[in-house]
Coordinates of C-alpha atoms in Angstrom, one line a residue:
X1 CA 70.2 102.1 94.7
X2 CA 68.4 105.6 95.0
X3 CA 71.7 107.3 95.7
X4 CA 73.3 105.8 92.6
X5 CA 70.4 107.0 90.4
X6 CA 70.4 110.5 91.9
X7 CA 74.1 110.9 91.1
X8 CA 73.8 109.5 87.7
X9 CA 71.0 111.9 86.9
X10 CA 73.0 114.9 88.2
X11 CA 76.1 114.0 86.4
X12 CA 75.2 115.7 83.1
X13 CA 74.0 118.8 84.7
X14 CA 77.2 119.2 86.7
X15 CA 79.3 118.6 83.5
X16 CA 77.2 121.2 81.8
X17 CA 77.7 123.6 84.7
X18 CA 81.6 123.3 84.3
X19 CA 81.3 123.5 80.6
X20 CA 79.4 126.7 80.7
X21 CA 82.0 128.3 83.0
X22 CA 84.7 127.0 80.4
X23 CA 82.9 128.6 77.5
X24 CA 82.3 131.9 79.3
X25 CA 86.1 132.2 80.3
X26 CA 87.4 130.4 77.2
X27 CA 89.7 133.2 75.9
X28 CA 91.1 133.9 79.3
X29 CA 91.6 130.1 80.0
X30 CA 93.5 129.9 76.8
X31 CA 95.8 132.5 78.2
X32 CA 96.1 130.6 81.5
X33 CA 97.0 127.4 79.6
X34 CA 99.5 129.2 77.5
X35 CA 101.1 130.5 80.6
X36 CA 101.1 127.2 82.4
X37 CA 102.8 125.6 79.3
X38 CA 105.4 128.5 79.1
X39 CA 106.2 128.2 82.8
X40 CA 106.6 124.4 82.8
X41 CA 109.6 124.8 80.5
X42 CA 113.1 123.9 82.1
X43 CA 116.5 122.9 80.7
X44 CA 116.0 119.9 82.9
X45 CA 114.1 117.8 80.6
X46 CA 112.2 115.6 83.1
X47 CA 110.6 118.5 84.7
X48 CA 108.3 119.6 81.9
X49 CA 107.9 115.8 80.8
X50 CA 106.7 114.7 84.3
X51 CA 104.7 117.9 84.9
X52 CA 102.9 117.8 81.5
X53 CA 101.9 114.1 82.1
X54 CA 99.6 115.4 84.8
X55 CA 98.6 118.9 83.8
X56 CA 97.8 118.0 80.0
X57 CA 95.8 114.9 81.2
X58 CA 92.4 116.5 81.0
X59 CA 91.6 118.2 84.4
X60 CA 88.7 120.5 84.6
X61 CA 90.8 123.5 85.7
X62 CA 88.2 124.1 88.2
X63 CA 90.1 126.3 90.7
X64 CA 91.7 128.5 88.1
X65 CA 88.2 129.0 86.5
X66 CA 86.9 130.1 89.9
X67 CA 89.6 132.6 90.1
X68 CA 88.9 134.0 86.6
X69 CA 85.1 134.1 87.3
X70 CA 85.6 135.8 90.7
X71 CA 87.7 138.5 89.0
X72 CA 85.3 139.2 86.4
X73 CA 82.2 139.1 88.8
X74 CA 84.1 141.8 90.6
X75 CA 84.6 143.9 87.5
X76 CA 88.3 143.4 87.1
X77 CA 89.5 144.6 83.6
X78 CA 93.3 143.8 83.9
X79 CA 95.4 140.8 83.2
X80 CA 96.9 139.7 86.5
X81 CA 94.0 137.4 87.1
X82 CA 95.6 135.1 84.5
X83 CA 98.8 134.7 86.3
X84 CA 97.1 134.1 89.6
X85 CA 94.8 131.4 88.0
X86 CA 98.0 129.7 86.7
X87 CA 99.5 129.9 90.0
X88 CA 96.5 128.2 91.6
X89 CA 96.6 125.4 89.0
X90 CA 100.4 125.0 89.7
X91 CA 99.7 124.7 93.6
X92 CA 97.0 122.3 93.0
X93 CA 99.2 120.0 90.6
X94 CA 102.0 120.2 93.2
X95 CA 99.7 118.9 95.8
X96 CA 98.3 116.0 93.5
X97 CA 101.9 114.9 92.8
X98 CA 102.8 114.8 96.4
X99 CA 99.4 113.1 97.4
X100 CA 100.0 110.4 94.9
X101 CA 103.4 109.6 96.4
X102 CA 102.0 109.6 99.8
X103 CA 98.9 107.4 99.0
X104 CA 101.0 105.3 96.7
X105 CA 98.3 105.9 94.0
X106 CA 98.6 104.1 90.8
X107 CA 95.9 106.1 88.7
X108 CA 95.0 109.8 88.3
X109 CA 92.8 111.2 85.6
X110 CA 92.5 108.0 83.8
X111 CA 96.3 107.3 83.3
X112 CA 99.3 106.0 85.3
X113 CA 100.3 108.5 88.1
X114 CA 103.7 110.3 87.7
X115 CA 105.1 108.5 90.7
X116 CA 104.4 105.1 89.0
X117 CA 106.0 106.1 85.7
X118 CA 109.0 108.2 87.0
X119 CA 109.2 107.2 90.8
X120 CA 108.6 109.0 94.0
X121 CA 111.6 111.1 94.2
X122 CA 111.2 112.7 90.8
X123 CA 107.4 113.4 91.5
X124 CA 108.1 115.1 94.8
X125 CA 110.9 117.3 93.4
X126 CA 108.8 118.3 90.4
X127 CA 106.0 119.1 92.8
X128 CA 108.4 121.4 94.6
X129 CA 109.4 122.9 91.3
X130 CA 105.7 123.7 90.7
X131 CA 105.3 125.3 94.0
X132 CA 108.2 127.7 93.1
X133 CA 106.6 128.6 89.8
X134 CA 103.5 129.5 91.6
X135 CA 105.2 131.8 93.7
X136 CA 107.1 133.4 90.9
X137 CA 103.8 134.1 89.1
X138 CA 102.4 135.6 92.3
X139 CA 105.3 138.0 92.8
X140 CA 104.9 139.2 89.2
X141 CA 101.4 140.5 89.9
X142 CA 102.8 143.0 92.5
X143 CA 100.0 142.1 94.8
X144 CA 101.2 141.6 98.3
X145 CA 97.7 140.5 99.3
X146 CA 97.6 137.9 96.6
X147 CA 101.0 136.6 97.8
X148 CA 99.8 136.5 101.4
X149 CA 96.6 134.7 100.7
X150 CA 98.0 132.0 98.3
X151 CA 101.2 131.4 100.6
X152 CA 98.8 130.9 103.6
X153 CA 96.6 128.7 101.7
X154 CA 99.9 126.6 100.7
X155 CA 100.8 126.3 104.4
X156 CA 97.1 125.4 105.4
X157 CA 97.1 122.7 102.6
X158 CA 100.1 121.0 103.8
X159 CA 98.7 121.2 107.5
X160 CA 95.6 119.4 106.1
X161 CA 97.6 116.7 104.5
X162 CA 99.5 116.1 107.7
X163 CA 96.4 116.1 109.7
X164 CA 94.9 113.5 107.3
X165 CA 98.0 111.4 107.8
X166 CA 97.6 111.4 111.5
X167 CA 93.8 110.5 111.6
X168 CA 94.3 107.7 109.0
X169 CA 93.4 104.4 110.6
X170 CA 92.0 106.3 113.7
X171 CA 88.3 105.4 114.2
X172 CA 88.1 107.8 117.1
X173 CA 88.0 110.6 114.5
X174 CA 84.6 112.4 114.7
X175 CA 82.8 114.9 112.3
X176 CA 84.9 117.8 113.7
X177 CA 88.2 116.2 113.1
X178 CA 87.2 115.1 109.6
X179 CA 86.0 118.5 108.7
X180 CA 89.3 120.0 109.9
X181 CA 91.1 117.7 107.4
X182 CA 89.2 118.7 104.4
X183 CA 89.0 122.3 105.3
X184 CA 92.8 122.2 104.9
X185 CA 93.5 119.7 102.1
X186 CA 90.8 120.8 99.8
X187 CA 88.7 123.9 100.8
X188 CA 91.6 126.1 101.6
X189 CA 92.7 126.2 98.0
X190 CA 89.2 126.7 96.6
X191 CA 88.8 129.6 99.2
X192 CA 92.0 131.2 98.0
X193 CA 91.1 130.8 94.4
X194 CA 87.8 132.6 94.7
X195 CA 89.2 135.2 97.1
X196 CA 91.7 136.2 94.6
X197 CA 89.2 137.6 92.1
X198 CA 88.0 140.2 94.7
X199 CA 91.5 140.9 95.8
X200 CA 92.9 141.7 92.3
X201 CA 89.9 143.8 91.5
X202 CA 90.5 146.0 94.7
X203 CA 87.1 145.1 96.0
X204 CA 86.0 145.9 99.7
X205 CA 87.1 143.4 102.5
X206 CA 83.4 142.4 102.8
X207 CA 83.3 141.2 99.1
X208 CA 86.7 139.5 99.5
X209 CA 85.6 137.6 102.6
X210 CA 82.3 136.5 100.8
X211 CA 84.1 135.1 98.0
X212 CA 86.5 133.3 100.3
X213 CA 83.4 131.8 102.0
X214 CA 82.0 130.8 98.6
X215 CA 85.2 129.0 97.8
X216 CA 85.4 127.3 101.2
X217 CA 81.8 126.0 101.0
X218 CA 82.2 124.9 97.4
X219 CA 85.5 123.1 98.2
X220 CA 83.9 121.3 101.3
X221 CA 80.9 120.3 99.1
X222 CA 83.3 118.8 96.4
X223 CA 85.5 116.8 98.9
X224 CA 82.3 115.4 100.6
X225 CA 81.0 114.1 97.1
X226 CA 84.5 112.7 96.5
X227 CA 84.5 110.7 99.6
X228 CA 81.1 109.3 98.5
X229 CA 82.3 108.5 95.0
X230 CA 85.4 106.6 96.3
X231 CA 82.7 104.0 97.5
X232 CA 80.0 104.5 94.7
X233 CA 81.7 105.9 91.7
X234 CA 82.9 104.1 88.4
X235 CA 86.5 104.0 87.5
X236 CA 85.7 105.3 84.0
X237 CA 84.0 108.3 85.5
X238 CA 86.4 109.1 88.3
X239 CA 89.6 108.6 86.3
X240 CA 91.1 106.8 89.4
X241 CA 90.5 103.5 91.3
X242 CA 87.4 103.3 93.5
X243 CA 88.1 102.2 97.0
X244 CA 91.5 103.9 97.4
X245 CA 90.4 105.6 100.6
X246 CA 89.1 102.3 102.0
X247 CA 92.4 100.5 101.1
X248 CA 94.4 103.4 102.5
X249 CA 92.6 103.5 105.8
X250 CA 91.3 107.0 105.4
X251 CA 88.6 107.9 107.7
X252 CA 86.1 109.9 105.7
X253 CA 82.6 111.2 106.8
X254 CA 80.7 108.1 105.5
X255 CA 82.9 105.9 107.5
X256 CA 82.7 108.0 110.7
X257 CA 78.9 107.9 110.5
X258 CA 78.6 104.1 109.6
X259 CA 81.0 103.3 112.5
X260 CA 79.2 105.4 115.0
X261 CA 75.8 103.7 114.0
X262 CA 76.7 100.3 113.5
X263 CA 76.6 97.5 116.1
X264 CA 79.7 95.9 117.7
X265 CA 80.4 93.3 115.1
X266 CA 80.2 96.1 112.4
X267 CA 82.5 98.3 114.4
X268 CA 84.9 95.2 114.7
X269 CA 85.0 95.1 110.9
X270 CA 86.0 98.7 110.6
X271 CA 88.7 98.1 113.2
X272 CA 90.1 95.1 111.3
X273 CA 89.9 96.7 107.8
X274 CA 90.9 100.3 108.6
X275 CA 92.5 100.5 111.9
X276 CA 94.5 97.3 111.7
X277 CA 94.8 97.4 107.8
X278 CA 93.8 93.7 107.5
X279 CA 91.6 93.6 104.2
X280 CA 90.5 90.5 102.3
X281 CA 88.5 89.8 99.2
X282 CA 84.9 91.0 99.6
X283 CA 85.7 93.6 102.3
X284 CA 85.2 96.6 100.1
X285 CA 81.8 95.5 98.9
X286 CA 80.8 94.7 102.6
X287 CA 82.1 98.3 103.6
X288 CA 79.8 99.8 100.8
X289 CA 76.8 97.7 102.1
X290 CA 77.3 98.9 105.6
X291 CA 77.7 102.5 104.5
X292 CA 74.4 102.2 102.6
X293 CA 72.8 100.3 105.5
X294 CA 73.3 103.2 107.8
X295 CA 72.4 105.8 105.5
X296 CA 76.1 107.2 105.6
X297 CA 76.5 107.9 101.9
X298 CA 73.1 109.6 101.6
X299 CA 73.8 111.8 104.7
X300 CA 77.1 112.8 103.4
X301 CA 75.6 113.8 100.1
X302 CA 73.0 115.8 102.0
X303 CA 75.8 117.5 104.0
X304 CA 77.4 118.3 100.6
X305 CA 74.1 119.9 99.5
X306 CA 74.0 122.0 102.6
X307 CA 77.4 123.5 101.9
X308 CA 76.6 124.0 98.3
X309 CA 73.4 125.9 99.2
X310 CA 75.6 128.1 101.5
X311 CA 77.9 128.9 98.7
X312 CA 75.0 129.9 96.5
X313 CA 73.4 132.3 99.1
X314 CA 76.7 133.9 99.6
X315 CA 76.6 135.2 96.0
X316 CA 73.4 137.0 96.6
X317 CA 75.2 140.1 97.4
X318 CA 77.0 140.5 94.1
X319 CA 75.3 142.2 91.1
X320 CA 73.6 139.8 88.9
X321 CA 75.6 139.0 85.8
X322 CA 76.6 136.0 83.8
X323 CA 79.5 135.3 86.0
X324 CA 77.6 135.2 89.1
X325 CA 75.0 132.9 87.5
X326 CA 77.9 130.5 86.3
X327 CA 79.3 130.4 89.9
X328 CA 75.9 129.8 91.4
X329 CA 75.3 127.0 88.9
X330 CA 78.5 125.5 89.6
X331 CA 77.7 125.2 93.4
X332 CA 74.2 124.1 92.8
X333 CA 75.3 121.0 90.9
X334 CA 78.4 120.1 92.8
X335 CA 76.7 117.6 95.1
X336 CA 75.2 115.6 92.1
X337 CA 78.3 115.2 90.1
X338 CA 79.6 111.8 89.0
X339 CA 83.3 112.8 88.7

């Protein structure tokens, strides 16, 4: 119960942290959104129709916000950060389209997933289209470093997704294996999004690396909280079904901890439900009780707080300004979010 109370009390603060970043960068985000809508256009009607279904569905645009804030933090005064922020959002959206096909998800951001409405083939192909649009935007910035960083991130994201596929149902997965998965599938794009700001501003390598580490730690913190929310969140807050990770047999950190700390009977439950995929009514509730019994959810949140604190500390080397304050606040409240 204490964990649920903590999450609820932090939700408003986290929303406020994102909203402050959105307000601070409102004019630039308007340019990003306009560019996204422009580059969604295609003579193939299904492409803008399907892509807009997800892109216009109310996402927080957190990754492009980080790109814009990082650029302003580093004193950038040009306009290429807008194209890079749009490219980051296209990559993120493409991965969501592909993820929903792989996971057979039915809900995303509070509405039916694209694969549910238009089918798997269309979702995969439109995801490929968005990847292509992202690379076109990168090239238009004339930054070889930006192209290198985002293309590398795209490869790492794909590797992370494949690694997650291979670790699904495998209860031998330990903390190190789990961290390898989320470092690829989630943290890599956060890292690239943050690093872009320093790169496009022409800042020294040390500052580029600092923002990259900020993005990595922020991304890990967000994914750790996501893994907790899959067991404790509310569908209305998450915009997707709770329990999806459990039903798909994903081995997340809460499961790793509870499985290791449990007795033989409990480990038998995890083998049946996750390794063998045999699940019945009441199993999800029992899984949640076991996670709570062994402190797995609370300890995962604490790990998220540790990474968030690392992200905050990294920004100390940058001059104090409103962009640094907003990025610090974003990291500070990431472990307490409810969505």
